[in-house]
Short mmCIF file of C-alpha atoms in Angstrom, two decimals:
data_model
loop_
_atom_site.label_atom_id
_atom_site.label_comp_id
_atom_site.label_asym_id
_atom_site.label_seq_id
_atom_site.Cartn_x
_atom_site.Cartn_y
_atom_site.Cartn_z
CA UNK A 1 3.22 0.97 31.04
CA UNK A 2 0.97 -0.11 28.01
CA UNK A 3 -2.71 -0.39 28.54
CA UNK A 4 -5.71 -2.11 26.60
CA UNK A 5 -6.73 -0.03 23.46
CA UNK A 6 -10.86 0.19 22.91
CA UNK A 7 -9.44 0.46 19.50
CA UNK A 8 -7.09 -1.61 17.29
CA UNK A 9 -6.10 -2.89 13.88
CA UNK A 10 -5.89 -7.17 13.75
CA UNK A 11 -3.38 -8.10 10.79
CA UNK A 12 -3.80 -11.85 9.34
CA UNK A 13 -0.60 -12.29 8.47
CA UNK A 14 -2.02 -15.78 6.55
CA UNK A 15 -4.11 -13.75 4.96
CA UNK A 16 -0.81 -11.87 3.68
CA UNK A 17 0.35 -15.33 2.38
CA UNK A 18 -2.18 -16.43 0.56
CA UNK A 19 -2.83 -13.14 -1.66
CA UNK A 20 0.83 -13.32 -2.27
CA UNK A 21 0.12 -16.92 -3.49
CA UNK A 22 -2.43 -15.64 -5.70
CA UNK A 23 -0.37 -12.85 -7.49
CA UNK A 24 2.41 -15.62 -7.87
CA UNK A 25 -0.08 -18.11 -10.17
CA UNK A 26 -1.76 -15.18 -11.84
CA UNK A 27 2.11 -13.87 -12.89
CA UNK A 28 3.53 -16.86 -13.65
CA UNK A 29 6.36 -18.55 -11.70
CA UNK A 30 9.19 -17.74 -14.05
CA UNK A 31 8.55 -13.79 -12.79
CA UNK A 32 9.37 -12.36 -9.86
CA UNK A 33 7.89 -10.11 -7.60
CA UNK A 34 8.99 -7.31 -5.37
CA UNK A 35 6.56 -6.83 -2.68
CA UNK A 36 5.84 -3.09 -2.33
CA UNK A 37 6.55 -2.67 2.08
CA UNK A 38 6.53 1.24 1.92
CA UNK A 39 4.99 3.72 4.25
CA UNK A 40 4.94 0.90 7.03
CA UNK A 41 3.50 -1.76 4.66
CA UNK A 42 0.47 0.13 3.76
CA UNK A 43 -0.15 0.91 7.19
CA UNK A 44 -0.01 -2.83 8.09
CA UNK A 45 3.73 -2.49 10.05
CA UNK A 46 6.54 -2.73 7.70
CA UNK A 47 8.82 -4.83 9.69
CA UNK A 48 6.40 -7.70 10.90
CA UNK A 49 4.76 -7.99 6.86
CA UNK A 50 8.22 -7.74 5.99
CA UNK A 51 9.47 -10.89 8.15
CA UNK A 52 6.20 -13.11 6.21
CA UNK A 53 6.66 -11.86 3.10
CA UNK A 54 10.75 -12.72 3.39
CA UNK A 55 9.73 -16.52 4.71
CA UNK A 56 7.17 -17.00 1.74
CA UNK A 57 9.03 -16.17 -0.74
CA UNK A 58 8.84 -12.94 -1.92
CA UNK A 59 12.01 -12.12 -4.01
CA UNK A 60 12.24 -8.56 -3.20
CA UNK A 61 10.69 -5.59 -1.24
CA UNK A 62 10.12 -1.99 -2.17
CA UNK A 63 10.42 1.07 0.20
CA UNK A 64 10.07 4.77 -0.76
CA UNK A 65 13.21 5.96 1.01
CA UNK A 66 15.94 5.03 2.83
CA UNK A 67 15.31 5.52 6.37
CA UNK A 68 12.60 2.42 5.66
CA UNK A 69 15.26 0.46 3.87
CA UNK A 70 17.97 0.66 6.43
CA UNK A 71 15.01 0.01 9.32
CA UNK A 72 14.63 -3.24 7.43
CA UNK A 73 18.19 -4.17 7.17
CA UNK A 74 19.00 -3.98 10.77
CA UNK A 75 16.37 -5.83 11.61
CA UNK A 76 17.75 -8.64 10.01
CA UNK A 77 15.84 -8.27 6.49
CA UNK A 78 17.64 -10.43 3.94
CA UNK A 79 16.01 -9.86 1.20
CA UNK A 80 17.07 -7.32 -1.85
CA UNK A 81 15.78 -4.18 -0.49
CA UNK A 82 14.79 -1.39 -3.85
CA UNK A 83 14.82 2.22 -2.75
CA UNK A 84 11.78 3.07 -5.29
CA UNK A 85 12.37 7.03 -4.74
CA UNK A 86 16.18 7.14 -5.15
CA UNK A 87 19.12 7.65 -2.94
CA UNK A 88 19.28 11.34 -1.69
CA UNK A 89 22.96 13.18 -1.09
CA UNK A 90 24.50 12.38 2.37
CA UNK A 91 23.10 9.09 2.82
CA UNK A 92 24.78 6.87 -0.16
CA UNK A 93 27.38 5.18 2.50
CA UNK A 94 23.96 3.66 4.38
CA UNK A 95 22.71 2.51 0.68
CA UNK A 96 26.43 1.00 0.60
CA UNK A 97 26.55 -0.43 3.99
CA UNK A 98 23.25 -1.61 4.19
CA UNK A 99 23.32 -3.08 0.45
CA UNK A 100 20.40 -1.22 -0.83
CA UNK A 101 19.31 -1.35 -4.26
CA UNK A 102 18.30 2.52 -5.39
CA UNK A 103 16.36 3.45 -7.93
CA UNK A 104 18.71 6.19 -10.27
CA UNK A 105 17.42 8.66 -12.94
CA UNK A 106 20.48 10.73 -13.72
CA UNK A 107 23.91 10.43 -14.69
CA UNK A 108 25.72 12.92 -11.26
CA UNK A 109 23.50 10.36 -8.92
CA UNK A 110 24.79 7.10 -10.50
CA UNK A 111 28.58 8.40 -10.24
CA UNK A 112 28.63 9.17 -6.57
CA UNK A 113 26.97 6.35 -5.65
CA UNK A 114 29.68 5.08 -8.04
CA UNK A 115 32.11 6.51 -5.45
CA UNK A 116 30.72 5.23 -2.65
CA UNK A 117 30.69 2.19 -3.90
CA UNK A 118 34.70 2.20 -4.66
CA UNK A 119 35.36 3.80 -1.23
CA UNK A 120 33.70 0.98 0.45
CA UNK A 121 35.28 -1.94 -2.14
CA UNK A 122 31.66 -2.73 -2.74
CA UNK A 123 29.27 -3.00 -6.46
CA UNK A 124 25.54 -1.51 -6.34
CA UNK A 125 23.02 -3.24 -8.02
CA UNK A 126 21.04 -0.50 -9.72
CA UNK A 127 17.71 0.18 -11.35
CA UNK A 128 16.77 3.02 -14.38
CA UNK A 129 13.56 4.29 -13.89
CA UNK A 130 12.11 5.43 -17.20
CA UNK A 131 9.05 8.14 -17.07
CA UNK A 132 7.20 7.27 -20.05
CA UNK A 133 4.08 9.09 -18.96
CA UNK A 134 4.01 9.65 -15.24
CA UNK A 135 5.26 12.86 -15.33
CA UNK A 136 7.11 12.40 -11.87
CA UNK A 137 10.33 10.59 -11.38
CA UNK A 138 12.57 9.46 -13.99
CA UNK A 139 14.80 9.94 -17.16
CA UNK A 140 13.05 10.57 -20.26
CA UNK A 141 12.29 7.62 -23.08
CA UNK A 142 15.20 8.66 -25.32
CA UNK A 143 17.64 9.72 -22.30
CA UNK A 144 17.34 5.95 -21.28
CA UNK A 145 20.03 4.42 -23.41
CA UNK A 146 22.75 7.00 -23.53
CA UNK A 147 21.89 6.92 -19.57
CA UNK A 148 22.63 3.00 -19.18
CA UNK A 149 25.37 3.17 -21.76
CA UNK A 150 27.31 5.40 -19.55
CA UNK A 151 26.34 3.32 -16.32
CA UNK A 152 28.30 0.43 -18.12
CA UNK A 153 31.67 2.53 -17.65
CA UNK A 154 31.07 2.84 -13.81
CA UNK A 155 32.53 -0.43 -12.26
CA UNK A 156 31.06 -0.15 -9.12
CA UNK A 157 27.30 0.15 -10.69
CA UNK A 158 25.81 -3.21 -11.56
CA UNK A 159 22.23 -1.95 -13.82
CA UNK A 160 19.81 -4.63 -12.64
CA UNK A 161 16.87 -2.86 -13.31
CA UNK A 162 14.91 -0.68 -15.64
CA UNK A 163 11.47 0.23 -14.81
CA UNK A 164 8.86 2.93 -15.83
CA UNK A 165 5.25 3.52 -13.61
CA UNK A 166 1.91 3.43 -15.16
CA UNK A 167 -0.28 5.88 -13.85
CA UNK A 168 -3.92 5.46 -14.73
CA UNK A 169 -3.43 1.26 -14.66
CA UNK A 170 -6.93 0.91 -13.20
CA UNK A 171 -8.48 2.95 -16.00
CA UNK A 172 -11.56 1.41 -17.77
CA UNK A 173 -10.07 3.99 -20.64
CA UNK A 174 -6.69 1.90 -21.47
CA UNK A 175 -4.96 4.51 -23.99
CA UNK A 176 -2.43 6.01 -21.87
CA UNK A 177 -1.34 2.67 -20.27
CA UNK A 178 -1.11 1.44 -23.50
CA UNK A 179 1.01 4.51 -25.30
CA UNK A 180 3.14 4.19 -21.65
CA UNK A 181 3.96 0.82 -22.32
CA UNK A 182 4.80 1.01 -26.13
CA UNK A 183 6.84 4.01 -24.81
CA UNK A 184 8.79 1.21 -22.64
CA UNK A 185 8.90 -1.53 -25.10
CA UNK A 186 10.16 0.98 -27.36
CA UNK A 187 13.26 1.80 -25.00
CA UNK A 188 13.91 -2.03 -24.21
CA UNK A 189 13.91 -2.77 -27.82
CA UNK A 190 16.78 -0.01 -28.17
CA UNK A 191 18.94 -1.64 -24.87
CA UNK A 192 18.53 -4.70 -26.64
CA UNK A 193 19.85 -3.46 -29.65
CA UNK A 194 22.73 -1.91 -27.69
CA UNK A 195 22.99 -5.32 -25.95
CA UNK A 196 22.87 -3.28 -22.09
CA UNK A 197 18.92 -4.14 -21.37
CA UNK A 198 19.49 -4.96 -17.47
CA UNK A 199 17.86 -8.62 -16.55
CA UNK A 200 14.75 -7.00 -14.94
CA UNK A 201 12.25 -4.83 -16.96
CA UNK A 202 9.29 -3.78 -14.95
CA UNK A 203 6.22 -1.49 -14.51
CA UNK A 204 3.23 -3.70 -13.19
CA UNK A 205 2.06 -2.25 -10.11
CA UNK A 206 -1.18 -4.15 -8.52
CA UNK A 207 -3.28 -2.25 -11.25
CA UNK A 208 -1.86 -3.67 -13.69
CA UNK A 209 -1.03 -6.83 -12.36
CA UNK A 210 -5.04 -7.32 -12.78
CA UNK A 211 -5.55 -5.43 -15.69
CA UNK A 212 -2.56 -5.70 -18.30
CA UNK A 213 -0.89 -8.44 -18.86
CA UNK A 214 1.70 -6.95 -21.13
CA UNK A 215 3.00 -5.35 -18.07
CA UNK A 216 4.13 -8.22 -16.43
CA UNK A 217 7.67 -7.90 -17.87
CA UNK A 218 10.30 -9.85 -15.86
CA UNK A 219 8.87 -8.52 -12.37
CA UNK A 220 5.96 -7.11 -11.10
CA UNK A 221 5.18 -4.91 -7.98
CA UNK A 222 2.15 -5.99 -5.77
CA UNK A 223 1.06 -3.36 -3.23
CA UNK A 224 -2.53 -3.17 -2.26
CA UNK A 225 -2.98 -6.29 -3.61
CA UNK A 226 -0.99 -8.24 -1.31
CA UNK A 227 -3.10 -6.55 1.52
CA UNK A 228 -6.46 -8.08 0.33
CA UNK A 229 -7.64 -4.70 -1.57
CA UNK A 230 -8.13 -3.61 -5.36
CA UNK A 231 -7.01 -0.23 -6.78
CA UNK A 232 -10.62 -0.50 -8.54
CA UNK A 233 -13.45 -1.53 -7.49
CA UNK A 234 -14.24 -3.13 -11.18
CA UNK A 235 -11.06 -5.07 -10.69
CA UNK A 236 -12.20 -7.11 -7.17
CA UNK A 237 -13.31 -10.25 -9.80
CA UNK A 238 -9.61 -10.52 -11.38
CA UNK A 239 -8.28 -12.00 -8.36
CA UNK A 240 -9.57 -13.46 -4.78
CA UNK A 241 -8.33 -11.88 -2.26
CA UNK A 242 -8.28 -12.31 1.57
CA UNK A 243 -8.22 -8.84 3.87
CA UNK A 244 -5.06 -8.61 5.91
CA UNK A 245 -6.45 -5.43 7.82
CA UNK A 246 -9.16 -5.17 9.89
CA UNK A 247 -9.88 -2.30 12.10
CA UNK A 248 -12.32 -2.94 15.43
CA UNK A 249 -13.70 -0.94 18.53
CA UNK A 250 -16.11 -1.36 21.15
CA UNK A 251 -19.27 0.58 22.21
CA UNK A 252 -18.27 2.75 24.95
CA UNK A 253 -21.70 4.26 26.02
CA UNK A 254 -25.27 3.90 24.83
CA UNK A 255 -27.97 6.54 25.09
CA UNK A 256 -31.65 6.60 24.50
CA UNK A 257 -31.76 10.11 22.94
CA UNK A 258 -35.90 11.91 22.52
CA UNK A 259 -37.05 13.33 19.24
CA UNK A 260 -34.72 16.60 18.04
CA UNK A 261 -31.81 15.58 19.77
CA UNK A 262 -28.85 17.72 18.30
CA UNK A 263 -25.90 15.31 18.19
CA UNK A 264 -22.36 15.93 18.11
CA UNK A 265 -20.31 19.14 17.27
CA UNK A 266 -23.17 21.90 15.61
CA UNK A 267 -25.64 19.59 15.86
CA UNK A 268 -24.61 18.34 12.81
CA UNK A 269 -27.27 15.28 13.01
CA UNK A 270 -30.94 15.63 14.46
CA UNK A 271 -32.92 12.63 15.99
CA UNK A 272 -36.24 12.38 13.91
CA UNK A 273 -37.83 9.83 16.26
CA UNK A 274 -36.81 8.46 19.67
CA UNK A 275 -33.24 7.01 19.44
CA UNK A 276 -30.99 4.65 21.06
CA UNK A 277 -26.98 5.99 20.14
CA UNK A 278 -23.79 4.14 20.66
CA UNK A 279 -20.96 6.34 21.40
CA UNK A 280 -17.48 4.41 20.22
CA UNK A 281 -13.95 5.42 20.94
CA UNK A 282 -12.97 6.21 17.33
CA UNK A 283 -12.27 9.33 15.73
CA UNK A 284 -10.33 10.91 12.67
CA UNK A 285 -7.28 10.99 15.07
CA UNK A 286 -7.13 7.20 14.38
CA UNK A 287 -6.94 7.88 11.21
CA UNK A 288 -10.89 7.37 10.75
CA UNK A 289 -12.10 9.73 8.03
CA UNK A 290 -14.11 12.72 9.44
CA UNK A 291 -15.72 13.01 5.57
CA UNK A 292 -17.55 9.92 6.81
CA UNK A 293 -19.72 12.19 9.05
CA UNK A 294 -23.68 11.48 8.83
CA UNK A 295 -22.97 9.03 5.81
CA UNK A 296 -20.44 6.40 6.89
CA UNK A 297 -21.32 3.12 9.13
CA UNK A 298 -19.39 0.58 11.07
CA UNK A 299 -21.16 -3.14 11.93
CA UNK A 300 -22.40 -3.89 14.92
CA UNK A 301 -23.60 -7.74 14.97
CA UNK A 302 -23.18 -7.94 11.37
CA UNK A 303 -25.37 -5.28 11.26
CA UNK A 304 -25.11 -1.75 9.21
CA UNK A 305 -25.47 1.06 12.06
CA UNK A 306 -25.18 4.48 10.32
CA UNK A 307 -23.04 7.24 11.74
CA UNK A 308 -24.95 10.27 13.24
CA UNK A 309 -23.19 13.55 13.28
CA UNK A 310 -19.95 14.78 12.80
CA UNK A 311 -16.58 12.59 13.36
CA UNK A 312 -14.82 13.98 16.56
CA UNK A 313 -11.28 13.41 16.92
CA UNK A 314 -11.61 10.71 19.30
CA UNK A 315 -15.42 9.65 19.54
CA UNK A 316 -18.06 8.78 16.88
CA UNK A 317 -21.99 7.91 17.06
CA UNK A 318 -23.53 5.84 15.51
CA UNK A 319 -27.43 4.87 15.43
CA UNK A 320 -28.22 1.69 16.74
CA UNK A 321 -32.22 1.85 16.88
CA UNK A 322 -33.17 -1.10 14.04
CA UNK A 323 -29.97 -3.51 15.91
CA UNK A 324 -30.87 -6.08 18.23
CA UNK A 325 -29.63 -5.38 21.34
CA UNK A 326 -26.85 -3.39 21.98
CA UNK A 327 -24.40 -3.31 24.64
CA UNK A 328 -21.64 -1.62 26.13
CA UNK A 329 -18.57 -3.58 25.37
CA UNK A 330 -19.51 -4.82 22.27
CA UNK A 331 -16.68 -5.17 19.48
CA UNK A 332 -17.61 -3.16 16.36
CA UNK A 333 -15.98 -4.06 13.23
CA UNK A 334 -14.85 -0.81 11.48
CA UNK A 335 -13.47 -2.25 8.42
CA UNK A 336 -12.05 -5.56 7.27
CA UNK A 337 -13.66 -8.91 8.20
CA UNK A 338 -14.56 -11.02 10.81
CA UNK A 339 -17.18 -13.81 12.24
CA UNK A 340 -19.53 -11.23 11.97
CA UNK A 341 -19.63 -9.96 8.60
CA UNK A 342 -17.07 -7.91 6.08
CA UNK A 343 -16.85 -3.78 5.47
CA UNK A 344 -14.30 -3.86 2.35
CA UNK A 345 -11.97 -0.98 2.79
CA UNK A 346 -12.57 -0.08 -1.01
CA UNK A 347 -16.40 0.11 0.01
CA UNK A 348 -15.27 2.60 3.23
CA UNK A 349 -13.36 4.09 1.18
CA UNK A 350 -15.64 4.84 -1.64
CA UNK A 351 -18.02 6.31 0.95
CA UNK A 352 -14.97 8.56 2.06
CA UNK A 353 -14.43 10.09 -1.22
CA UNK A 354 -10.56 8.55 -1.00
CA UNK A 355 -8.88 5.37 -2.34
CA UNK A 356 -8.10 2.60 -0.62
CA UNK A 357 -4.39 3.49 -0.35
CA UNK A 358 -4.63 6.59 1.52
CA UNK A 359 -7.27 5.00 4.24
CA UNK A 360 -4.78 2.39 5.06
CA UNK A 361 -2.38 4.04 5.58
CA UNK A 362 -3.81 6.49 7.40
CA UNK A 363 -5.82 4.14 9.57
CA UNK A 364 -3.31 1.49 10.17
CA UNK A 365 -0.79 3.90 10.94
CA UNK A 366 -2.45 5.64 14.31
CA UNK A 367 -3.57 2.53 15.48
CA UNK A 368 -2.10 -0.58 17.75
CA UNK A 369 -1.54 -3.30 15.96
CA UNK A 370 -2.19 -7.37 17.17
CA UNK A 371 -0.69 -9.47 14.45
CA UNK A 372 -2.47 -13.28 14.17
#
């Protein structure tokens, strides 16, 4: 049996729709985008954003593994599906069946999956990822041709795909995107030489969607943006976006706390005057930082009420003094946007010492979710 949360995270799934709209006229019609779905869609439910993103037009979607891709794909997911961390041994006949895209970097990866795909009378579209400055996945700039040159000979590998990451995009400083992306141009330039440069070249993710327009390529890869947030907070004028996540709770108790009241664990926050305290039923096991102790604050009333001592696992005061009237039951807007008033989750996040990415997924992860 299920039972009313004092907690919850709302998804506007319009919301969604319309910052996907805006990516699409900022690109440019004639490229397409992959829509970036991993670690349950940023914490917003991979399989319901998923569904929107697949009836508005989205041309692919990007997970991290394959457990996400195949979730996807049985649920009825149409859409090209692009493992963006590779395939991993022991798993290639679900890329097969499932008719996964992976991401490759070596040569021993692309011929079993080269295998597989014989075994199973089936071609695998394919993307190179190039590391031209990310110092994570990928084959090296000058590996890059010899690599797709060799994925030619394998007639059950179809190279759709050759990408690279940026990895300071949102940097006011734009030297290393820039020597990243002459790193890139420089390896296309060679494919095209060689006459193998796949159809799709891309690196833009939603940093450089907003900040570097010689990124775009063929394709780009919106994550945060598509959920209504900006990698930077100097990028929020580049594009309008709508929040798709906002997180809510109600006040569970009030109190009307005298003068050198010690509140929560240690004491951690001392009453300098007669106070009136709203106890809510959030905590960092809902993913709600516990950094934001004695200097975050939620809205109550589209008012700011600061929190007062230390995050607990499941509870959290805040001081509700200066607010009109407070009651119990009253809906508390966390982060996101209502009627009330907005708490950007870069802003929250800021305050947390994090960025955007990790609160969401954090938050929207532990918490149920009512889609609108």
């Amino acid at each position: 049996m299920s039972y009313p949360h004092h907690t919850w995270a709302e998804i506007d799934l319009a919301a969604l729709a319309y910052n996907l709209r805006q990516v699409r006229e900022l690109v440019g019609a004639e490229r397409k985008i992959l829509a970036v779905v991993k670690a349950q869609a940023y914490g917003h439910g991979a399989l319901p954003v998923s569904r929107k993103l697949q009836s508005i037009g989205a041309d692919l979607l990007g997970v991290a593994n394959i457990s996400e891709g195949v979730e996807l794909r049985e649920a009825g997911i149409r859409l090209p599906i692009l493992l963006l961390s590779g395939p991993i041994e022991g798993a290639l006949t679900d890329v097969v069946r499932c008719g996964l895209t992976p991401v490759i970097y070596d040569l021993g990866t692309a011929r079993r999956l080269n295998q597989a795909g014989e075994k199973a009378g089936r071609t695998i579209a394919v993307h190179v990822k190039v590391d031209t400055g990310m110092g994570r996945l990928g084959c090296l700039p000058d590996e890059a041709p010899e690599l797709l040159r060799k994925l030619r000979a394998l007639p059950y590998l179809e190279p759709e795909g050759v990408m690279t990451h940026l990895a300071c995009a949102e940097a006011k400083d734009r030297t290393h995107t820039k020597h990243q992306l002459s790193r890139f141009d420089g390896v296309l330039a060679r494919l095209s030489a060689m006459e193998i440069r796949p159809p799709l070249a891309h690196s833009a993710n939603s940093a450089a969607i907003l900040n570097h327009p010689a990124s775009w390529y063929d394709l780009v890869r919106p994550g945060l943006v598509l959920y209504g947030a900006s990698p930077d907070i100097r990028l929020k004028d580049k594009i309008n976006l709508r929040p798709v996540l906002t997180v809510k709770t109600r006040v569970l108790q009030l109190k009307q706390l005298p003068p050198g009241s010690a509140l929560s664990y240690c004491g951690a926050y001392i009453t300098a005057r007669k106070s009136r305290i709203a106890i809510l039923p959030l905590g960092y096991a809902d993913g709600y930082p516990r950094c934001l102790s004695n200097s975050g604050y939620v809205l109550i009333k589209g008012r700011k009420a600061p929190i007062v001592g230390r995050v607990c696992m499941d509870l959290t005061l805040v001081d509700v003094t200066d607010l009109p009237p407070v009651e119990v039951g009253d809906e508390v807007l966390v982060m996101g946007k209502d009627k009330s008033g907005e708490l950007p989750v870069e802003e929250v996040a800021q305050l947390a010492g994090t960025i955007p990415y990790e609160l969401l997924c954090g938050i929207g992860n532990a918490l149920p979710r009512v889609y609108q």
